[in-house]
Coordinates of C-alpha atoms in Angstrom, one line a residue:
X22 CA -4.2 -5.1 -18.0
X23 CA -2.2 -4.9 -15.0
X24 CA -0.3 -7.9 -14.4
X25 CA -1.1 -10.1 -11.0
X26 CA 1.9 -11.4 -8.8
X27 CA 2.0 -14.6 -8.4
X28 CA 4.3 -16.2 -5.9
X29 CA 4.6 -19.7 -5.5
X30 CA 6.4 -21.3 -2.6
X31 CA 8.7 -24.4 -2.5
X32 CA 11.4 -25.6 -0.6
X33 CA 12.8 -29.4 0.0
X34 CA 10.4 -32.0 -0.6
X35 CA 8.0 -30.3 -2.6
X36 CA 5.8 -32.2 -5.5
X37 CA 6.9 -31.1 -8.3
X38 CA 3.8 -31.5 -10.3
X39 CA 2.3 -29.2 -7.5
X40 CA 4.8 -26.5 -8.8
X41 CA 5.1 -26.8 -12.6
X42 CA 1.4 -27.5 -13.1
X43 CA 0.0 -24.0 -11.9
X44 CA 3.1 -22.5 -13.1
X45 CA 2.2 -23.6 -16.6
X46 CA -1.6 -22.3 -16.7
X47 CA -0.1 -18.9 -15.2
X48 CA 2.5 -18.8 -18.3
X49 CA -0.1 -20.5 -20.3
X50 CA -2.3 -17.4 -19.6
X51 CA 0.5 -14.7 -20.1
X52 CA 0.7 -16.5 -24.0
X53 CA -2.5 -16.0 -24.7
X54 CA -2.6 -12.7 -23.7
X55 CA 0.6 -11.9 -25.5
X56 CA -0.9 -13.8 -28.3
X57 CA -4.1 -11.7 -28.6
X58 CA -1.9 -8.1 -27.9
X59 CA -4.0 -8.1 -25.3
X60 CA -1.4 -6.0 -23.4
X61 CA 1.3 -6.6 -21.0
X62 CA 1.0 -10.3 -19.2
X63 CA -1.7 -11.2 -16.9
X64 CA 1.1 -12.9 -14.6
X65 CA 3.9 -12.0 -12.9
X66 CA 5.0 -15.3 -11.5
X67 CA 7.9 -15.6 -8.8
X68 CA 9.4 -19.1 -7.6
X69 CA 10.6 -18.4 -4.5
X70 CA 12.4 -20.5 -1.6
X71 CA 13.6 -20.1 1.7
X72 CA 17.6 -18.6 0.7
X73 CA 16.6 -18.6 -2.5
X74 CA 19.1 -22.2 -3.0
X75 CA 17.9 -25.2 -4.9
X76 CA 15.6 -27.5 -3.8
X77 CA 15.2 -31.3 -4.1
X78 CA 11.4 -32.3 -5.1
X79 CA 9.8 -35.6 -3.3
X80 CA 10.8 -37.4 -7.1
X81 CA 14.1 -36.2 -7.0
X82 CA 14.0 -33.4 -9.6
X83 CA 15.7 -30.2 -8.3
X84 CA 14.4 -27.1 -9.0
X85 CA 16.0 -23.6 -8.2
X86 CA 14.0 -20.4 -6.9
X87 CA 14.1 -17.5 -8.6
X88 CA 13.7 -15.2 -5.7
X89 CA 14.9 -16.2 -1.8
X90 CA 11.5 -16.4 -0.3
X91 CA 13.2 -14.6 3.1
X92 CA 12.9 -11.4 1.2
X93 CA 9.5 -11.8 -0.8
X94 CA 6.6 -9.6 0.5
X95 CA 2.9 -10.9 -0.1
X96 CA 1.7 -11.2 -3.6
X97 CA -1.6 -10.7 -5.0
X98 CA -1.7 -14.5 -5.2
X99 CA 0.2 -16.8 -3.4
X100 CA 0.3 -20.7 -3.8
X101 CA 1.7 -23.3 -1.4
X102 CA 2.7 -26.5 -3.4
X103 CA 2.2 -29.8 -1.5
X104 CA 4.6 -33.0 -0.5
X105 CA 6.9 -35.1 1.5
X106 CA 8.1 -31.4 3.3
X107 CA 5.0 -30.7 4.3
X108 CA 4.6 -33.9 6.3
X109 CA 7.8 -34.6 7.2
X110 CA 8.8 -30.8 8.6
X111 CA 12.4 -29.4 8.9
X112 CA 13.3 -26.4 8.5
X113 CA 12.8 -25.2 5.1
X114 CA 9.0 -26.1 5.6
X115 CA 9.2 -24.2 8.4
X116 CA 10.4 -21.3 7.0
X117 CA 7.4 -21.4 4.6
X118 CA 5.0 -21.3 7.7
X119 CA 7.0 -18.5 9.2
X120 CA 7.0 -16.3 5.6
X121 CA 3.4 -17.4 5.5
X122 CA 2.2 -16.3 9.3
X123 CA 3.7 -12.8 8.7
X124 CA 2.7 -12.5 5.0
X125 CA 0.1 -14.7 4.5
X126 CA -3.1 -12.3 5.6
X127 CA -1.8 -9.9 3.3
X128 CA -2.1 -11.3 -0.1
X129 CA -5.3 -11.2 -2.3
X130 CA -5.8 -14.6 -2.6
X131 CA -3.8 -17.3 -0.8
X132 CA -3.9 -21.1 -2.6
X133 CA -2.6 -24.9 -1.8
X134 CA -2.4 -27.8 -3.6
X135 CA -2.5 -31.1 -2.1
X136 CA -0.7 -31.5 1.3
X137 CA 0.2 -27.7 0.9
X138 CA -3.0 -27.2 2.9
X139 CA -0.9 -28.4 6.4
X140 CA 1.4 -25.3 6.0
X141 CA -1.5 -22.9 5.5
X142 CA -3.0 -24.7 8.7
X143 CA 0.1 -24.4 10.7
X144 CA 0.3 -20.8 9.9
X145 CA -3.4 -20.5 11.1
X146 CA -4.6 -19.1 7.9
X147 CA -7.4 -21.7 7.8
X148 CA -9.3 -22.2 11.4
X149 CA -12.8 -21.8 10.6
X150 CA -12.3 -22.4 7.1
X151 CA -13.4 -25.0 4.8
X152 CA -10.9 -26.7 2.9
X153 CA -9.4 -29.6 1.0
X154 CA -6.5 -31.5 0.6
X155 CA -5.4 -35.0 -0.8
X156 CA -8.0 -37.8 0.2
X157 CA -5.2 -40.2 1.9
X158 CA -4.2 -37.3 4.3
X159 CA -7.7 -35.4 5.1
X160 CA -8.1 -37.2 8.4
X161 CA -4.4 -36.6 8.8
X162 CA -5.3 -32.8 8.3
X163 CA -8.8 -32.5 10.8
X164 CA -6.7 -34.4 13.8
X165 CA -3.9 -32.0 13.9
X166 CA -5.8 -29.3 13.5
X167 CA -9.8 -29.3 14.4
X168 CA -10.6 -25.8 14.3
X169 CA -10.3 -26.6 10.4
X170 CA -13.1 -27.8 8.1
X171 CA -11.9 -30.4 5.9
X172 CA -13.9 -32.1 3.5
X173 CA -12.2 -35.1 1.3
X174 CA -14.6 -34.8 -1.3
X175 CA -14.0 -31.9 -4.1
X176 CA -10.9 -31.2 -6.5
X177 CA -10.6 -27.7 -4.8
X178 CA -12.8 -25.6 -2.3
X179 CA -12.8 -21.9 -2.1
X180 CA -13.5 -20.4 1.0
X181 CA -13.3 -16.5 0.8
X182 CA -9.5 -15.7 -0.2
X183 CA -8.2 -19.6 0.2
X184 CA -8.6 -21.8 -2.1
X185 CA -7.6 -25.1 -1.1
X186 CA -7.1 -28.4 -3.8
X187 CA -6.7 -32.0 -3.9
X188 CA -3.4 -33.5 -4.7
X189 CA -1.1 -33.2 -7.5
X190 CA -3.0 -32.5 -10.9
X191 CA -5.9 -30.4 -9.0
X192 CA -3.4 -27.8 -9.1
X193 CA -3.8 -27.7 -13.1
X194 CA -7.6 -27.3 -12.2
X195 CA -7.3 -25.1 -9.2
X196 CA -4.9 -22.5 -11.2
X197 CA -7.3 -23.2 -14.6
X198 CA -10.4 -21.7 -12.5
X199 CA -8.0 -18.6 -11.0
X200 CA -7.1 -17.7 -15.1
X201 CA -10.8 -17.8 -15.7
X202 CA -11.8 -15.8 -12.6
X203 CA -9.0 -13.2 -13.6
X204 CA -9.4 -13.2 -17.5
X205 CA -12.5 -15.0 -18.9
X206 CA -13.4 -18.4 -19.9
X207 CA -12.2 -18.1 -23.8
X208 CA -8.6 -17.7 -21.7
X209 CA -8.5 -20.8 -19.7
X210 CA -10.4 -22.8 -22.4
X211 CA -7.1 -21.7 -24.6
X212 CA -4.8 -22.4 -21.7
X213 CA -6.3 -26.0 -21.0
X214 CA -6.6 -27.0 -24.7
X215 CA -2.7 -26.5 -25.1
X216 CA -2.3 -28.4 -21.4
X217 CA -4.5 -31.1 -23.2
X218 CA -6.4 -31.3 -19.9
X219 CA -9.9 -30.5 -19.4
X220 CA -12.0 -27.4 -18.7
X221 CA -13.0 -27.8 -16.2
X222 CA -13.3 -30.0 -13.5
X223 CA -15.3 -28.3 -11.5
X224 CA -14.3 -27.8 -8.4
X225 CA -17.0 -30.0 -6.3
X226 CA -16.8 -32.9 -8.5
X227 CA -15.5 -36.1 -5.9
X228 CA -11.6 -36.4 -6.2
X229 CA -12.3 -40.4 -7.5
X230 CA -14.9 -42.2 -8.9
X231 CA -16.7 -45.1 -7.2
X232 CA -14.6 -47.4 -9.1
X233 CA -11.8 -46.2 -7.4
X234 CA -12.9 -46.1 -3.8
X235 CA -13.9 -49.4 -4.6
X236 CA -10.6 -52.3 -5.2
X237 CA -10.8 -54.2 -8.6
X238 CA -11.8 -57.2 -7.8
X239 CA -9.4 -60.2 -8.1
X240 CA -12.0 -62.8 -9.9
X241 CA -12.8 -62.0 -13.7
X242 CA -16.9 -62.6 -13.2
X243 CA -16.9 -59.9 -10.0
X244 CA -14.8 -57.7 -12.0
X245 CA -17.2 -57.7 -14.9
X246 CA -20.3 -57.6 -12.5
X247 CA -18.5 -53.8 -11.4
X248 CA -18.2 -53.1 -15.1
X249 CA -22.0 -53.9 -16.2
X250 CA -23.3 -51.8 -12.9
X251 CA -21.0 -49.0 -14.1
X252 CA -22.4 -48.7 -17.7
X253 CA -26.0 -49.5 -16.6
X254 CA -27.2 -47.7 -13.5
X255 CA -30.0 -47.4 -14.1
X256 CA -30.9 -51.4 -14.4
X257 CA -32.1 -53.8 -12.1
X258 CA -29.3 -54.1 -9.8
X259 CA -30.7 -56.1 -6.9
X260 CA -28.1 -58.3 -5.3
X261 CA -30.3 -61.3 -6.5
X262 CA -29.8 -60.3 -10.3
X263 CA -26.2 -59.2 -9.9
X264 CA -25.4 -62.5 -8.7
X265 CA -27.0 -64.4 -11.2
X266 CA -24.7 -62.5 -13.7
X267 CA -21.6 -63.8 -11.8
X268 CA -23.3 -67.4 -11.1
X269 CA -23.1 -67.6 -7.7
X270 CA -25.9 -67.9 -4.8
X271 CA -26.6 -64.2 -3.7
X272 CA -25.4 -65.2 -0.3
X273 CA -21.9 -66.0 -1.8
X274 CA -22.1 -62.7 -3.9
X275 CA -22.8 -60.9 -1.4
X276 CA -20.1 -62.4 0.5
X277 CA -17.4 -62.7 -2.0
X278 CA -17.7 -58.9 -3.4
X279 CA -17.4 -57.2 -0.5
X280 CA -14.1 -59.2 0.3
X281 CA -12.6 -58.3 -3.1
X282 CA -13.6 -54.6 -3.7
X283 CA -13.7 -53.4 0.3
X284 CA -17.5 -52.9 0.1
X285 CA -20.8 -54.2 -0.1
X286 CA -22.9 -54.4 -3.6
X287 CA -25.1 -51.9 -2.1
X288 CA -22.7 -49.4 -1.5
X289 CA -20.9 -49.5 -4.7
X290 CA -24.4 -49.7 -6.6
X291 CA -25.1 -46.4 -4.4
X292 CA -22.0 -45.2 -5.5
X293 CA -22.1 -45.2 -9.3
X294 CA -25.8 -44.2 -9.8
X295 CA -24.5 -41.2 -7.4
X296 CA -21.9 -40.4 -9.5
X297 CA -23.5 -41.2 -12.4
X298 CA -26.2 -38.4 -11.7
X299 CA -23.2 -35.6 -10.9
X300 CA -22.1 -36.0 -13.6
X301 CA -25.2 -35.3 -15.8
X302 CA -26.2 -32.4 -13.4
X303 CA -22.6 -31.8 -14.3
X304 CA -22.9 -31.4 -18.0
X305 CA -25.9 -31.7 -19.2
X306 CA -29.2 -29.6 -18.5
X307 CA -31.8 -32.7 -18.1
X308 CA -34.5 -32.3 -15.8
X309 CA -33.7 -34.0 -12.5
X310 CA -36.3 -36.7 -13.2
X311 CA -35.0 -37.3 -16.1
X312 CA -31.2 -37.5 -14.2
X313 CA -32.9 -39.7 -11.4
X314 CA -34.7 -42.1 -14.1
X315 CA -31.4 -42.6 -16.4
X316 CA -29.0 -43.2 -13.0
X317 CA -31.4 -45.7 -11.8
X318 CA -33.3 -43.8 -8.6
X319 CA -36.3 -43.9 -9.9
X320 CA -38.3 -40.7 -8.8
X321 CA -36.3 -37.4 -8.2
X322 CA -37.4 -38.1 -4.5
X323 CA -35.0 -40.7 -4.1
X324 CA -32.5 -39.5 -5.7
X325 CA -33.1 -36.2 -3.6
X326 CA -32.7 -37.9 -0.6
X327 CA -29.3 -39.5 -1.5
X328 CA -28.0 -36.3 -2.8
X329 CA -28.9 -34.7 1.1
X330 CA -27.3 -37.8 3.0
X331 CA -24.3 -37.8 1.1
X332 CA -23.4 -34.4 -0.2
X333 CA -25.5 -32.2 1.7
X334 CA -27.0 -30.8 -0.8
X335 CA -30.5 -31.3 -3.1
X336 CA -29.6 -32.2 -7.0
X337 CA -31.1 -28.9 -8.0
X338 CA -28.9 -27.0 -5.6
X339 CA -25.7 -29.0 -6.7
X340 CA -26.6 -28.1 -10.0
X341 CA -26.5 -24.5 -9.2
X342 CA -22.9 -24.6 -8.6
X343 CA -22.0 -25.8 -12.2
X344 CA -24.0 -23.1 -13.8
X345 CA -22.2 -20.1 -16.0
X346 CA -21.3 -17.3 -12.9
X347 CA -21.5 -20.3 -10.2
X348 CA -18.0 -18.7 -9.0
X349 CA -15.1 -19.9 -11.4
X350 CA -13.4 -21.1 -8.3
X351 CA -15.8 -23.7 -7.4
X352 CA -18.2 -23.8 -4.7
X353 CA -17.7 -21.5 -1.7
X354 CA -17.7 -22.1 2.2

């Protein structure tokens, strides 16, 4: 086996969990190989910063490069961590756009996590593309730059030789789905068992769940209204019988929910059955009546239509992506 280079990025203000995650699947990858005298490691990783001088993470943590980024050429995969520096500029960041403008088209496979996708877009890696990045900075990310395609939704997007990821532990996924591109499932299966983290997210499956686009609400009987519609979507949940469970009018239900959780009953009832019905499309291989019945649409028709006017996409064809040889990097632009 002929070992990949790997060269990750980072400079001050970084997220450190954007570095050390990846790093630890890529050496997580190189034990297993080592462990199965399966030859010389899969990895050849390289921390690398502008001058090659410690940095400061956004937490406070300082880390120091092994290489000075200055003199790094492109590497068969090179990942761009995310935080504060990305945001906030100066000019170590800057020097990571500049390596990246000049080096950046000439590595196999080019990768960010979380806010890491800004530097990419400053070095004009990603017009055209289709990318991701954190959810509280994605509109952030198609204002400053709208010859980019950002979508808020998935843990990590793969658009021919970027790959793009969500924030902070979608790194650990993003790099999980690279090791099982490059070596084979049974490797990032071993990998993620010792991470304790699980394999895998994939990557179009929503950043949050509905209960977290959705605020807690502050009153015990709303609060365990959102618990019963999340363990039963597929009951009557009709504003009229959702109320009753709270014991209040449905006017005042109405009313009070969305002022505690930032939405109407509606919406968060749409919310969880749609979830609800990725995630057995996800992982299980029911037939999508049976998916539509159990999550509380009904008829595949319905469910169907929700899947097109939120994702884009029917259940059958977001199925597809999950299935063994969907692309281990998730689904493409």
């Amino acid at each position: 086996m002929t070992p990949r280079s790997v060269l990750i990025a980072v400079f001050d203000g970084v997220q450190s969990l954007d570095v050390t995650g990846p790093l630890e699947v890529f050496a997580g990858a190189n034990g297993y190989v080592a462990g199965g005298g399966l030859g010389s490691p899969a990895y050849e990783i390289t921390i690398a910063g502008p001058g090659g001088t410690p940095v400061r993470t956004s937490s406070g943590l300082t880390l120091v490069p092994g290489a000075d980024l200055r003199a790094a050429a492109a590497a068969h995969t090179v990942l761009v961590p995310g935080g504060e520096g990305t945001r906030s500029g100066g000019e170590a960041a800057d020097e990571v756009t500049a390596w990246l403008r000049r080096h950046g088209p000439h590595a196999r496979r080019i990768a960010s996590v979380c806010t890491g996708t800004f530097l990419l877009a400053r070095a004009g890696l990603l017009d055209g593309r289709r990318v991701t990045t954190h959810w509280a900075y994605a509109d952030a990310l198609e204002r400053q730059f709208p010859a980019v395609h950002v979508d808020p939704e998935p843990i990590y997007v793969r658009d021919g030789s970027v790959i793009t990821s969500a924030g902070v532990t979608a790194g650990i996924d993003l790099a999980l789905a690279l090791v099982e591109e490059d070596i084979g499932r049974e490797a990032a299966l071993d990998v993620a068992r010792h991470l304790v983290v699980f394999l895998r997210r994939p990557g179009g499956q929503a950043q949050f769940s509905a209960q977290l686009h959705a605020q807690l609400a502050r009153r015990r009987p709303l609060r365990d209204v959102q618990h019963w519609i999340t363990e039963r979507p597929a009951a009557d949940l009709s504003v009229e019988r959702l109320a009753a469970r709270a014991g209040l009018s449905p006017r005042q239900f109405a009313r009070s929910f969305a002022a505690e959780t930032g939405m109407t009953p509606g919406r968060y009832v749409d919310r969880v059955r749609l979830e609800a019905a990725r995630r057995e499309l996800e992982d299980t291989g029911a037939a999508v009546g049976q998916v539509a019945r159990s999550c509380g649409y009904g008829t595949p028709e319905a469910m169907r239509r929700a899947f097109i006017r939120t994702l884009g996409v029917s259940p059958a064809g977001y199925r597809q992506r999950f299935q063994p040889g969907a692309g281990a990097a998730g689904p493409h632009g």
